[in-house]
Amino acid sequence: KFYNETMAKMFLQFYEHTAQVVWNQFMEATWNYVTNITKKNREEMLHKDSERSQHMPYFGTWARLFKISRFQDPDMKRMLSKLQNIDKAVTPAAQYNMLLAYMETTYSMAQVCLNEGPCLPLEPDLEEVMATSRDEKELLWAWQGWQDAVGHQLCITFKCYVQLSNRTAKLNGYKDMGQLYQELQPLYLNLHTYMCRALHRHYGSELINLRGSIPAHLLRNMWAQFWVNILDLVLPFPKKPLEDITKIMKSQHWKPSKMFERAEKFFTSLGLLSTPPNFWKTSMMEKPTDGREVECHASAWDFYDGKDVRVKKCTEVTIEDLLSIFHQMGHIQYFLQYKNLSVIFCAGANPAFEEAVGSMVTLSASSHKYLLNRGLLSHQHQDSEEEVNFLMGIALEKIAFIPFAYLMDLFRWKVFDGTIQKDVYNQEWWNLRWGGQLPLSWCPPPVPRTEDYFDPGAKFHISASVPYIRYFISLVLQFQFHDALASGHVGPLHRCDSYNSKIAEKLLEDVLKLGSSKPWPEVLQKITGQTKVSAKALMTYFKPLLDWLVTENVRQGEILGWPDFSCTFEE
Ligand SMILES: C[C@H](NC(=O)O)C(=O)O
Ligand SMILES: [Zn+2]
């Protein structure tokens, strides 16, 4: 009788107030650390982290005293059940948090040193080499240097981290993911077949072998997760190259602040919220030049006080960074929309929703129409060949990402549930990336790797223990959202630009305000009318490209089909 709804109401109010303070202070201390990596700031962050780590299980245990099955109020039932499970998410051990900080900092501070002369950090230097170098040896130097710089240091630490993590494996979540992966197979398989032949023409047999694998350093991205920088080598219609938007941005003297303003303007054009004035003062939009060590990986921050939101990014003036800023401003928009909810519900309907809001907007922002209207393109039209070229560019970002996004947490969940033993972490990582353990994954390391290294740690999300399956689901979800917003649009989905769309406002505003207060299928239905994640919209978007790829692959006599798939080259 004692633990009744009245008591629950008071308990939740008490939780609400204390949590808001604890979380705000934790975010502030963490922000201070990642934007100025010093021993003092790390201590302060760890102190706030331990307060947060104690606060959660304390209230989690208390929440379990309530028999919520007898309660009426749905919101209260949902809040209490979230609290009852909350302490599983946090491992209170202080040394665990110290390990996390050490791994994330090691990643952020790692550099690759030239024989004589400067040491290069990942952003912007090594990423610049990977994106623009046309010298295979230089690509190999940067790729291997980075894997060694991070992977060597984290080898032992990651094993301790796994030992301390009491994470329960969530492999069961995989069954529907696997089904989505299957659905996307034709698109990826045809793209890969075509890529393999085009790159073979450019690099020859010594680099692109008959197995159809493409060494990870040749894809002009440090993790071979986005292949857009090799578009020039695989352009379907080379006589109609896409305009270089980065060059146009630089010729128009774009600055990072203008890139953020442009992204914000897109959201306000949908009738959504503008960013609070302090956003422009407190955000870190460029890599500091005052000698401070910072964590450059782009991220959006909510300080759980209903007004303080920030982005941290070491912005370079490139189209890639402009689209990344659209993505981050999607997170900011979500923070602003759900800010009046209880802190328990201040999150996306699920983590993939948080990623998909910004990525959905990048689909409009990458459209020919939007870029043309913004003066970032000069061609007034796109003929069907130029459209295939355009779709190839988007596919190298979105479709190439499929196996990578899928295997990141497949690897981690196998590590956590013990399927992958600690003496073979590196070998199992590369087995997933290339060894045929995962269909459609063909990125071998360019040089043999050993267990002295921990190459998965060369990716931020592994070193910073940020889950990744959210990006795989978001890849499908963002097209579903884009399609829903395009409901009033005439013409193919890839030409849709939701800028200034009033339909978007209606669809998005009510939904984003829900935060995580409702089950995500209910939220998905409000935007798209469906309750299931579906690859249909993604397949519709890329249909003109897939048609072209299938025709081209057949014309070239390529043999598709897994597992006897191989790039057949006339010698
Ligand atoms: C896709 C993911 N994006 C992000 O972290 O913002 C990444 O960069 O790997
Ligand atoms: Zn994101």
Coordinates of C-alpha atoms and ligand atoms in Angstrom, one line a residue:
K1 CA 0.0 0.0 0.0
F2 CA 2.9 2.3 1.0
Y3 CA 4.4 2.3 -2.5
N4 CA 1.4 3.7 -4.2
E5 CA 0.9 6.1 -7.1
T6 CA 1.1 9.2 -4.8
M7 CA 4.4 8.0 -3.4
A8 CA 5.6 7.2 -6.9
K9 CA 4.8 10.8 -8.0
M10 CA 6.9 12.3 -5.2
F11 CA 9.7 9.8 -5.8
L12 CA 9.8 10.7 -9.5
Q13 CA 9.8 14.4 -8.7
F14 CA 12.7 13.9 -6.3
Y15 CA 14.5 11.8 -9.0
E16 CA 13.8 14.5 -11.6
H17 CA 15.3 17.3 -9.6
T18 CA 18.4 15.4 -8.5
A19 CA 19.0 13.8 -11.8
Q20 CA 18.8 17.1 -13.7
V21 CA 21.5 18.6 -11.5
V22 CA 23.8 15.5 -11.5
W23 CA 23.5 15.1 -15.3
N24 CA 24.0 18.8 -16.0
Q25 CA 27.2 18.9 -13.9
F26 CA 28.5 15.7 -15.5
M27 CA 27.9 17.1 -19.0
E28 CA 29.6 20.4 -18.0
A29 CA 32.7 18.6 -16.6
T30 CA 32.9 16.2 -19.5
W31 CA 32.6 19.1 -22.0
N32 CA 35.4 21.0 -20.2
Y33 CA 37.6 17.9 -20.4
V34 CA 37.0 17.0 -24.1
T35 CA 37.6 20.7 -25.1
N36 CA 40.7 21.0 -23.0
I37 CA 42.3 17.7 -22.2
T38 CA 44.3 18.2 -18.9
K39 CA 44.8 16.1 -15.8
K40 CA 42.8 18.5 -13.7
N41 CA 39.9 18.5 -16.0
R42 CA 40.0 14.7 -16.2
E43 CA 39.9 14.4 -12.4
E44 CA 36.9 16.8 -12.3
M45 CA 35.1 14.8 -15.0
L46 CA 35.8 11.5 -13.2
H47 CA 34.5 13.0 -10.0
K48 CA 31.2 14.0 -11.6
D49 CA 31.1 10.7 -13.4
S50 CA 31.3 8.8 -10.1
E51 CA 28.4 10.9 -8.7
R52 CA 26.3 10.1 -11.8
S53 CA 27.3 6.4 -11.5
Q54 CA 26.1 6.3 -7.9
H55 CA 22.9 8.3 -8.5
M56 CA 21.6 5.9 -11.1
P57 CA 21.7 2.6 -9.3
Y58 CA 20.5 4.3 -6.1
F59 CA 17.3 5.4 -7.8
G60 CA 17.1 2.2 -9.9
T61 CA 17.0 0.1 -6.7
W62 CA 14.4 2.4 -5.1
A63 CA 12.3 2.4 -8.2
R64 CA 12.1 -1.4 -8.1
L65 CA 10.1 -1.2 -4.8
F66 CA 7.1 0.0 -6.8
K67 CA 4.7 -2.6 -8.2
I68 CA 3.9 -0.7 -11.4
S69 CA 1.7 -3.4 -12.8
R70 CA -1.1 -2.0 -10.5
F71 CA -0.5 1.6 -11.6
Q72 CA -2.9 3.4 -14.0
D73 CA -0.9 6.4 -15.3
P74 CA 0.9 5.2 -18.5
D75 CA 3.6 7.9 -18.3
M76 CA 4.4 7.0 -14.7
K77 CA 4.5 3.3 -15.5
R78 CA 6.9 4.0 -18.4
M79 CA 9.1 6.3 -16.3
L80 CA 9.4 3.8 -13.4
S81 CA 10.1 0.8 -15.7
K82 CA 12.9 2.8 -17.4
L83 CA 14.3 3.7 -13.9
Q84 CA 14.0 0.0 -12.8
N85 CA 16.4 -1.0 -15.6
I86 CA 18.6 2.1 -15.5
D87 CA 21.4 0.8 -13.4
K88 CA 22.1 -2.1 -15.8
A89 CA 23.4 0.7 -18.2
V90 CA 26.0 2.0 -15.8
T91 CA 29.0 0.1 -14.3
P92 CA 29.7 2.0 -11.1
A93 CA 33.3 1.0 -10.7
A94 CA 35.5 4.0 -10.6
Q95 CA 38.3 2.3 -12.4
Y96 CA 35.9 1.4 -15.2
N97 CA 35.2 5.1 -15.8
M98 CA 38.9 5.8 -15.6
L99 CA 39.6 3.1 -18.3
L100 CA 36.9 4.7 -20.5
A101 CA 38.5 8.1 -20.1
Y102 CA 41.9 6.6 -20.9
M103 CA 40.8 4.8 -24.1
E104 CA 38.9 7.9 -25.4
T105 CA 41.8 10.2 -24.6
T106 CA 44.3 7.9 -26.2
Y107 CA 42.3 7.9 -29.4
S108 CA 41.9 11.7 -29.3
M109 CA 45.6 12.4 -28.6
A110 CA 47.1 9.8 -31.0
Q111 CA 49.4 11.1 -33.7
V112 CA 51.5 9.7 -36.5
C113 CA 55.1 11.0 -36.8
L114 CA 57.0 11.5 -40.0
N115 CA 60.6 10.2 -39.9
E116 CA 62.0 13.6 -39.4
G117 CA 59.5 16.5 -38.8
P118 CA 56.1 16.9 -37.4
C119 CA 53.7 14.5 -35.9
L120 CA 50.2 14.5 -37.5
P121 CA 46.9 14.2 -35.6
L122 CA 43.9 12.4 -37.2
E123 CA 41.9 15.6 -37.7
P124 CA 42.5 17.4 -40.0
D125 CA 45.9 16.1 -41.2
L126 CA 45.6 12.3 -41.5
E127 CA 42.0 12.5 -42.6
E128 CA 43.1 15.0 -45.3
V129 CA 45.8 12.6 -46.5
M130 CA 43.3 9.7 -46.6
A131 CA 40.7 11.7 -48.5
T132 CA 42.9 13.4 -51.1
S133 CA 46.2 11.5 -51.6
R134 CA 46.6 9.9 -55.0
D135 CA 49.7 8.1 -53.9
E136 CA 49.0 4.5 -52.7
K137 CA 52.2 4.4 -50.6
E138 CA 51.2 7.6 -48.8
L139 CA 47.7 6.2 -48.2
L140 CA 49.3 3.1 -46.7
W141 CA 51.7 5.1 -44.5
A142 CA 48.8 7.1 -43.0
W143 CA 46.5 4.1 -42.7
Q144 CA 49.1 1.9 -41.0
G145 CA 50.5 4.7 -38.9
W146 CA 47.0 5.4 -37.4
Q147 CA 46.1 1.8 -36.8
D148 CA 49.5 1.3 -35.0
A149 CA 49.3 4.6 -33.1
V150 CA 46.0 3.8 -31.5
G151 CA 45.7 0.1 -31.7
H152 CA 49.0 -0.6 -30.0
Q153 CA 48.2 1.5 -26.9
L154 CA 44.7 0.1 -26.5
C155 CA 45.5 -3.6 -26.9
I156 CA 45.8 -4.3 -23.1
T157 CA 43.4 -1.6 -21.9
F158 CA 40.5 -2.9 -24.1
K159 CA 40.9 -6.3 -22.6
C160 CA 40.5 -4.8 -19.1
Y161 CA 37.5 -2.8 -20.2
V162 CA 35.8 -5.9 -21.5
Q163 CA 36.5 -7.7 -18.2
L164 CA 35.0 -4.9 -16.2
S165 CA 32.0 -4.4 -18.5
N166 CA 29.0 -6.1 -17.1
R167 CA 27.2 -5.5 -20.4
T168 CA 24.8 -8.2 -21.2
A169 CA 25.2 -9.3 -24.8
K170 CA 22.3 -8.1 -27.0
L171 CA 22.9 -10.6 -29.8
N172 CA 19.2 -11.4 -29.8
G173 CA 18.6 -7.9 -31.3
Y174 CA 20.3 -9.2 -34.4
K175 CA 17.6 -11.3 -35.9
D176 CA 15.7 -8.4 -37.5
M177 CA 18.9 -6.5 -38.2
G178 CA 20.0 -9.6 -40.2
Q179 CA 16.8 -9.4 -42.2
L180 CA 17.5 -5.8 -43.0
Y181 CA 21.0 -6.6 -44.0
Q182 CA 19.7 -9.3 -46.4
E183 CA 17.2 -6.8 -48.0
L184 CA 20.1 -4.5 -48.8
Q185 CA 22.3 -7.2 -50.3
P186 CA 21.4 -6.7 -54.0
L187 CA 22.3 -3.1 -53.8
Y188 CA 25.6 -3.6 -52.0
L189 CA 26.6 -6.6 -54.1
N190 CA 26.1 -4.9 -57.4
L191 CA 27.8 -1.7 -56.2
H192 CA 30.8 -3.7 -55.0
T193 CA 31.1 -5.7 -58.2
Y194 CA 31.1 -2.6 -60.2
M195 CA 33.6 -0.8 -57.8
C196 CA 35.9 -3.7 -57.9
R197 CA 36.2 -3.7 -61.7
A198 CA 36.5 0.1 -61.9
L199 CA 39.3 0.1 -59.2
H200 CA 41.0 -2.9 -60.9
R201 CA 41.2 -0.8 -64.0
H202 CA 42.8 2.0 -62.0
Y203 CA 45.0 0.0 -59.6
G204 CA 45.7 -3.2 -61.5
S205 CA 45.7 -6.8 -60.2
E206 CA 48.5 -6.4 -57.7
L207 CA 46.2 -4.3 -55.5
I208 CA 42.7 -5.4 -56.4
N209 CA 42.7 -9.2 -56.3
L210 CA 40.3 -11.7 -57.9
R211 CA 38.5 -12.3 -54.6
G212 CA 36.8 -9.0 -55.1
S213 CA 38.4 -7.4 -52.1
I214 CA 39.5 -3.8 -52.0
P215 CA 42.3 -3.1 -49.5
A216 CA 41.1 -0.8 -46.7
H217 CA 43.5 2.0 -47.4
L218 CA 42.4 2.5 -51.0
L219 CA 38.9 3.8 -50.2
R220 CA 40.2 7.2 -49.1
N221 CA 38.6 7.0 -45.7
M222 CA 40.6 6.0 -42.5
W223 CA 38.0 3.2 -41.7
A224 CA 36.9 2.4 -45.3
Q225 CA 33.4 3.3 -44.1
F226 CA 32.6 6.1 -46.5
W227 CA 33.9 5.7 -50.1
V228 CA 32.7 9.0 -51.5
N229 CA 36.3 10.2 -52.0
I230 CA 37.0 7.6 -54.7
L231 CA 34.0 8.8 -56.8
D232 CA 36.4 10.1 -59.4
L233 CA 37.7 6.6 -60.0
V234 CA 34.3 4.9 -60.4
L235 CA 32.2 7.6 -62.0
P236 CA 29.6 5.8 -64.3
F237 CA 29.8 8.7 -66.9
P238 CA 33.3 10.2 -66.6
K239 CA 32.5 12.8 -69.2
K240 CA 30.0 14.4 -66.8
P241 CA 31.9 14.8 -63.6
L242 CA 30.0 16.2 -60.6
E243 CA 31.0 19.8 -59.6
D244 CA 33.5 20.0 -56.7
I245 CA 31.3 21.7 -54.0
T246 CA 34.3 22.0 -51.6
K247 CA 36.1 24.1 -54.2
I248 CA 33.0 26.2 -54.7
M249 CA 32.6 26.7 -50.9
K250 CA 36.2 27.8 -50.6
S251 CA 35.9 30.1 -53.6
Q252 CA 32.9 31.7 -51.8
H253 CA 35.0 32.1 -48.6
W254 CA 32.7 29.9 -46.5
K255 CA 33.5 29.9 -42.8
P256 CA 32.5 27.2 -40.2
S257 CA 30.0 29.6 -38.6
K258 CA 28.3 30.1 -42.0
M259 CA 28.1 26.3 -42.3
F260 CA 26.3 26.1 -38.9
E261 CA 24.0 29.0 -39.8
R262 CA 23.1 27.3 -43.1
A263 CA 22.3 24.1 -41.3
E264 CA 20.2 25.9 -38.7
K265 CA 18.3 27.7 -41.4
F266 CA 17.3 24.4 -42.9
F267 CA 15.5 23.4 -39.7
T268 CA 13.8 26.7 -39.2
S269 CA 12.7 26.5 -42.8
L270 CA 10.8 23.4 -41.7
G271 CA 9.1 25.5 -39.0
L272 CA 11.2 23.9 -36.3
L273 CA 13.1 25.6 -33.5
S274 CA 16.1 27.9 -33.9
T275 CA 19.2 27.4 -31.7
P276 CA 19.4 29.5 -28.5
P277 CA 21.8 32.5 -28.6
N278 CA 24.3 30.9 -26.2
F279 CA 24.7 28.0 -28.7
W280 CA 26.9 30.3 -30.8
K281 CA 29.1 31.3 -27.9
T282 CA 29.5 28.0 -26.1
S283 CA 29.9 25.6 -29.1
M284 CA 33.4 24.6 -30.3
M285 CA 33.1 25.0 -34.1
E286 CA 36.8 24.8 -35.0
K287 CA 39.9 23.1 -33.7
P288 CA 41.4 25.5 -31.1
T289 CA 44.6 27.2 -32.1
D290 CA 45.6 28.1 -28.6
G291 CA 47.5 24.8 -28.0
R292 CA 44.6 23.1 -26.2
E293 CA 44.3 19.4 -26.7
V294 CA 40.8 18.5 -27.7
E295 CA 38.7 15.5 -28.8
C296 CA 37.9 16.3 -32.4
H297 CA 35.3 13.7 -33.2
A298 CA 32.1 15.7 -34.0
S299 CA 29.3 15.4 -31.5
A300 CA 26.2 17.3 -30.2
W301 CA 25.7 17.9 -26.5
D302 CA 22.6 18.3 -24.4
F303 CA 23.2 19.8 -20.9
Y304 CA 19.8 18.8 -19.6
D305 CA 18.8 22.3 -18.4
G306 CA 16.4 23.1 -21.2
K307 CA 18.6 25.8 -22.8
D308 CA 22.2 24.8 -23.0
V309 CA 23.0 22.8 -26.2
R310 CA 26.3 22.7 -28.0
V311 CA 28.2 21.1 -30.9
K312 CA 31.8 20.2 -30.8
K313 CA 33.5 19.8 -34.2
C314 CA 36.9 20.6 -35.7
T315 CA 35.3 22.0 -38.8
E316 CA 37.1 22.2 -42.1
V317 CA 35.4 24.0 -45.0
T318 CA 34.4 21.0 -47.1
I319 CA 31.0 19.6 -48.3
E320 CA 31.7 16.5 -46.1
D321 CA 31.9 18.7 -43.1
L322 CA 28.8 20.8 -44.1
L323 CA 26.7 17.6 -44.3
S324 CA 28.2 16.4 -41.0
I325 CA 27.1 19.7 -39.4
F326 CA 23.5 19.1 -40.8
H327 CA 23.7 15.7 -39.0
Q328 CA 24.8 17.3 -35.7
M329 CA 22.2 20.0 -35.9
G330 CA 19.6 17.2 -36.2
H331 CA 20.7 16.1 -32.7
I332 CA 20.4 19.7 -31.5
Q333 CA 16.9 20.0 -32.9
Y334 CA 15.8 16.9 -31.1
F335 CA 17.3 18.2 -27.8
L336 CA 15.4 21.4 -28.2
Q337 CA 12.1 19.7 -29.1
Y338 CA 11.9 17.4 -26.1
K339 CA 13.5 19.7 -23.5
N340 CA 10.3 20.1 -21.4
L341 CA 9.9 16.4 -20.8
S342 CA 11.1 14.6 -17.7
V343 CA 14.8 14.0 -17.9
I344 CA 14.0 10.2 -18.1
F345 CA 12.4 10.9 -21.5
C346 CA 15.0 13.3 -22.8
A347 CA 16.3 11.0 -25.6
G348 CA 15.2 9.9 -29.1
A349 CA 12.4 7.4 -29.5
N350 CA 15.4 5.1 -29.9
P351 CA 19.0 5.9 -30.6
A352 CA 18.6 5.3 -34.3
F353 CA 15.9 8.1 -34.4
E354 CA 18.5 10.5 -32.9
E355 CA 20.9 9.7 -35.8
A356 CA 18.2 9.7 -38.5
V357 CA 16.8 13.2 -37.9
G358 CA 19.9 14.9 -39.0
S359 CA 20.8 12.4 -41.7
M360 CA 17.4 12.7 -43.2
V361 CA 18.0 16.5 -43.6
T362 CA 21.4 15.7 -45.2
L363 CA 19.5 13.8 -47.9
S364 CA 17.7 17.0 -48.9
A365 CA 20.8 19.1 -48.4
S366 CA 22.8 16.8 -50.8
S367 CA 20.0 17.1 -53.5
H368 CA 20.8 18.9 -56.7
K369 CA 17.9 21.2 -56.2
Y370 CA 18.9 22.4 -52.7
L371 CA 22.6 22.9 -53.7
L372 CA 21.6 24.7 -56.8
N373 CA 19.2 27.1 -55.0
R374 CA 22.0 27.8 -52.4
G375 CA 24.4 28.7 -55.2
L376 CA 26.6 25.7 -54.5
L377 CA 26.2 24.3 -58.0
S378 CA 26.2 26.1 -61.3
H379 CA 24.6 23.4 -63.6
Q380 CA 20.9 24.2 -64.0
H381 CA 19.9 20.6 -64.7
Q382 CA 20.8 17.0 -64.4
D383 CA 20.3 14.6 -67.3
S384 CA 19.8 10.9 -66.7
E385 CA 23.5 10.2 -66.9
E386 CA 24.3 13.0 -64.5
E387 CA 21.7 11.6 -62.2
V388 CA 23.3 8.2 -62.1
N389 CA 26.6 9.9 -61.3
F390 CA 24.9 11.8 -58.5
L391 CA 23.3 8.7 -57.1
M392 CA 26.7 6.9 -57.2
G393 CA 28.1 9.7 -55.0
I394 CA 25.4 9.2 -52.5
A395 CA 25.7 5.4 -52.7
L396 CA 29.4 5.6 -51.9
E397 CA 28.4 7.3 -48.7
K398 CA 25.3 5.4 -47.7
I399 CA 25.5 1.9 -49.3
A400 CA 29.3 1.3 -48.8
F401 CA 28.6 2.0 -45.1
I402 CA 26.2 -1.0 -44.7
P403 CA 28.7 -3.8 -43.8
F404 CA 30.8 -1.6 -41.7
A405 CA 27.8 -0.3 -39.6
Y406 CA 26.5 -3.8 -39.2
L407 CA 29.7 -5.4 -38.1
M408 CA 30.9 -2.8 -35.6
D409 CA 28.5 -4.0 -32.9
L410 CA 28.5 -7.6 -34.2
F411 CA 32.1 -7.6 -33.3
R412 CA 31.6 -5.9 -29.9
W413 CA 28.7 -8.1 -28.9
K414 CA 30.7 -11.2 -29.7
V415 CA 33.5 -9.8 -27.6
F416 CA 31.2 -9.1 -24.7
D417 CA 29.5 -12.5 -24.8
G418 CA 32.8 -14.3 -25.1
T419 CA 32.3 -15.7 -28.6
I420 CA 35.4 -13.8 -29.6
Q421 CA 38.2 -14.5 -27.1
K422 CA 40.7 -11.8 -26.1
D423 CA 43.7 -13.5 -27.7
V424 CA 42.2 -13.2 -31.2
Y425 CA 40.5 -9.8 -31.1
N426 CA 42.4 -8.4 -34.1
Q427 CA 42.2 -11.5 -36.2
E428 CA 38.4 -11.8 -35.6
W429 CA 38.0 -8.1 -36.4
W430 CA 39.6 -8.6 -39.8
N431 CA 37.7 -11.9 -40.3
L432 CA 34.5 -9.9 -40.0
R433 CA 35.8 -7.1 -42.2
W434 CA 37.1 -9.4 -44.9
G435 CA 37.4 -13.1 -44.0
G436 CA 34.0 -14.1 -45.5
Q437 CA 32.5 -14.4 -42.0
L438 CA 30.1 -11.6 -42.9
P439 CA 28.7 -11.6 -46.4
L440 CA 29.4 -8.5 -48.5
S441 CA 32.4 -7.3 -46.5
W442 CA 35.5 -7.1 -48.5
C443 CA 38.0 -4.7 -46.9
P444 CA 41.2 -6.6 -46.1
P445 CA 44.1 -4.8 -44.3
P446 CA 46.7 -3.7 -46.8
V447 CA 49.4 -5.3 -44.6
P448 CA 49.3 -8.3 -42.3
R449 CA 48.0 -7.4 -38.8
T450 CA 49.0 -9.2 -35.5
E451 CA 47.6 -9.5 -32.0
D452 CA 50.1 -6.8 -30.9
Y453 CA 47.6 -4.4 -32.3
F454 CA 43.9 -3.7 -31.6
D455 CA 42.7 -2.2 -34.9
P456 CA 39.0 -1.9 -33.9
G457 CA 40.3 0.8 -31.5
A458 CA 41.4 2.9 -34.4
K459 CA 37.6 3.7 -34.8
F460 CA 36.4 6.4 -32.4
H461 CA 33.2 4.5 -31.3
I462 CA 35.2 1.5 -30.1
S463 CA 37.7 3.6 -28.1
A464 CA 34.9 5.9 -26.8
S465 CA 32.6 2.9 -26.2
V466 CA 29.8 4.5 -28.2
P467 CA 27.2 2.0 -29.5
Y468 CA 27.1 1.7 -33.3
I469 CA 24.1 -0.4 -34.4
R470 CA 22.1 2.9 -34.2
Y471 CA 23.9 4.1 -37.4
F472 CA 23.0 0.9 -39.2
I473 CA 19.3 1.3 -38.4
S474 CA 19.5 5.0 -39.0
L475 CA 20.8 4.3 -42.5
V476 CA 17.4 2.7 -43.4
L477 CA 15.3 5.0 -41.2
Q478 CA 16.6 8.3 -42.7
F479 CA 15.3 7.2 -46.1
Q480 CA 12.0 6.2 -44.6
F481 CA 11.7 9.7 -43.0
H482 CA 12.9 11.4 -46.2
D483 CA 10.2 9.5 -48.1
A484 CA 7.5 10.5 -45.6
L485 CA 8.5 14.2 -45.9
A486 CA 8.4 13.9 -49.6
S487 CA 4.8 12.9 -49.6
G488 CA 3.9 16.2 -51.4
H489 CA 6.8 16.0 -53.8
V490 CA 6.4 15.1 -57.5
G491 CA 9.3 13.2 -59.1
P492 CA 11.9 10.7 -58.0
L493 CA 12.8 10.5 -54.3
H494 CA 16.4 11.4 -54.9
R495 CA 15.4 14.8 -56.3
C496 CA 13.3 15.7 -53.2
D497 CA 14.4 18.6 -51.2
S498 CA 12.3 19.2 -48.1
Y499 CA 13.7 22.8 -47.5
N500 CA 10.8 25.1 -46.6
S501 CA 8.4 22.1 -46.6
K502 CA 5.4 22.8 -44.4
I503 CA 4.4 19.1 -44.4
A504 CA 7.7 18.4 -42.7
E505 CA 6.8 20.7 -39.8
K506 CA 3.5 18.9 -39.1
L507 CA 5.2 15.5 -39.3
L508 CA 8.3 16.3 -37.3
E509 CA 7.4 18.7 -34.6
D510 CA 4.8 16.6 -32.7
V511 CA 7.0 13.6 -33.0
L512 CA 10.3 15.0 -31.9
K513 CA 8.5 16.5 -28.8
L514 CA 7.7 12.9 -27.7
G515 CA 11.4 12.1 -27.0
S516 CA 11.5 8.6 -25.6
S517 CA 8.1 8.9 -23.8
K518 CA 6.4 6.6 -26.3
P519 CA 7.4 3.2 -27.8
W520 CA 9.4 3.9 -31.0
P521 CA 7.0 2.0 -33.3
E522 CA 4.2 4.4 -32.3
V523 CA 6.5 7.3 -33.0
L524 CA 7.6 5.8 -36.4
Q525 CA 3.9 5.4 -37.3
K526 CA 3.2 9.1 -36.7
I527 CA 5.9 10.1 -39.2
T528 CA 5.7 7.4 -41.8
G529 CA 2.4 5.6 -41.2
Q530 CA 4.3 2.4 -40.7
T531 CA 5.3 0.7 -37.4
K532 CA 8.3 -1.2 -38.9
V533 CA 11.7 -0.1 -40.1
S534 CA 11.7 -0.8 -43.9
A535 CA 14.4 -0.6 -46.6
K536 CA 11.7 0.1 -49.2
A537 CA 12.3 3.9 -49.3
L538 CA 16.1 3.4 -49.5
M539 CA 15.6 0.9 -52.4
T540 CA 13.3 3.4 -54.2
Y541 CA 15.8 6.2 -53.8
F542 CA 18.6 4.2 -55.4
K543 CA 16.5 2.4 -58.0
P544 CA 17.9 4.3 -61.0
L545 CA 21.4 3.5 -59.9
L546 CA 20.7 -0.2 -59.2
D547 CA 19.1 -0.5 -62.6
W548 CA 22.2 1.0 -64.2
L549 CA 24.6 -1.1 -62.1
V550 CA 22.8 -4.4 -62.9
T551 CA 22.8 -3.6 -66.6
E552 CA 26.5 -2.6 -66.4
N553 CA 27.5 -5.6 -64.5
V554 CA 25.7 -7.9 -66.9
R555 CA 27.3 -6.1 -69.9
Q556 CA 30.7 -6.5 -68.3
G557 CA 30.0 -10.2 -67.8
E558 CA 30.4 -10.0 -64.1
I559 CA 29.4 -13.0 -62.1
L560 CA 27.4 -12.1 -59.0
G561 CA 26.2 -14.3 -56.2
W562 CA 27.6 -15.2 -52.8
P563 CA 29.9 -17.0 -51.8
D564 CA 31.4 -17.9 -55.2
F565 CA 31.3 -14.2 -56.0
S566 CA 34.4 -12.9 -57.6
C567 CA 35.5 -10.1 -59.8
T568 CA 36.2 -11.8 -63.1
F569 CA 38.8 -9.9 -65.0
E570 CA 40.1 -10.8 -68.4
E571 CA 43.9 -11.0 -67.7
Ligands
LIG1 C1 28.5 7.5 -38.7 C2 29.2 8.0 -37.5 N1 28.8 9.3 -37.2 C3 29.1 10.1 -36.1 O1 29.8 9.5 -35.2 O2 28.7 11.2 -36.0 C4 30.8 8.0 -37.7 O3 31.4 9.0 -37.8 O4 31.3 6.8 -37.7
ZN2 ZN 25.0 11.5 -34.7

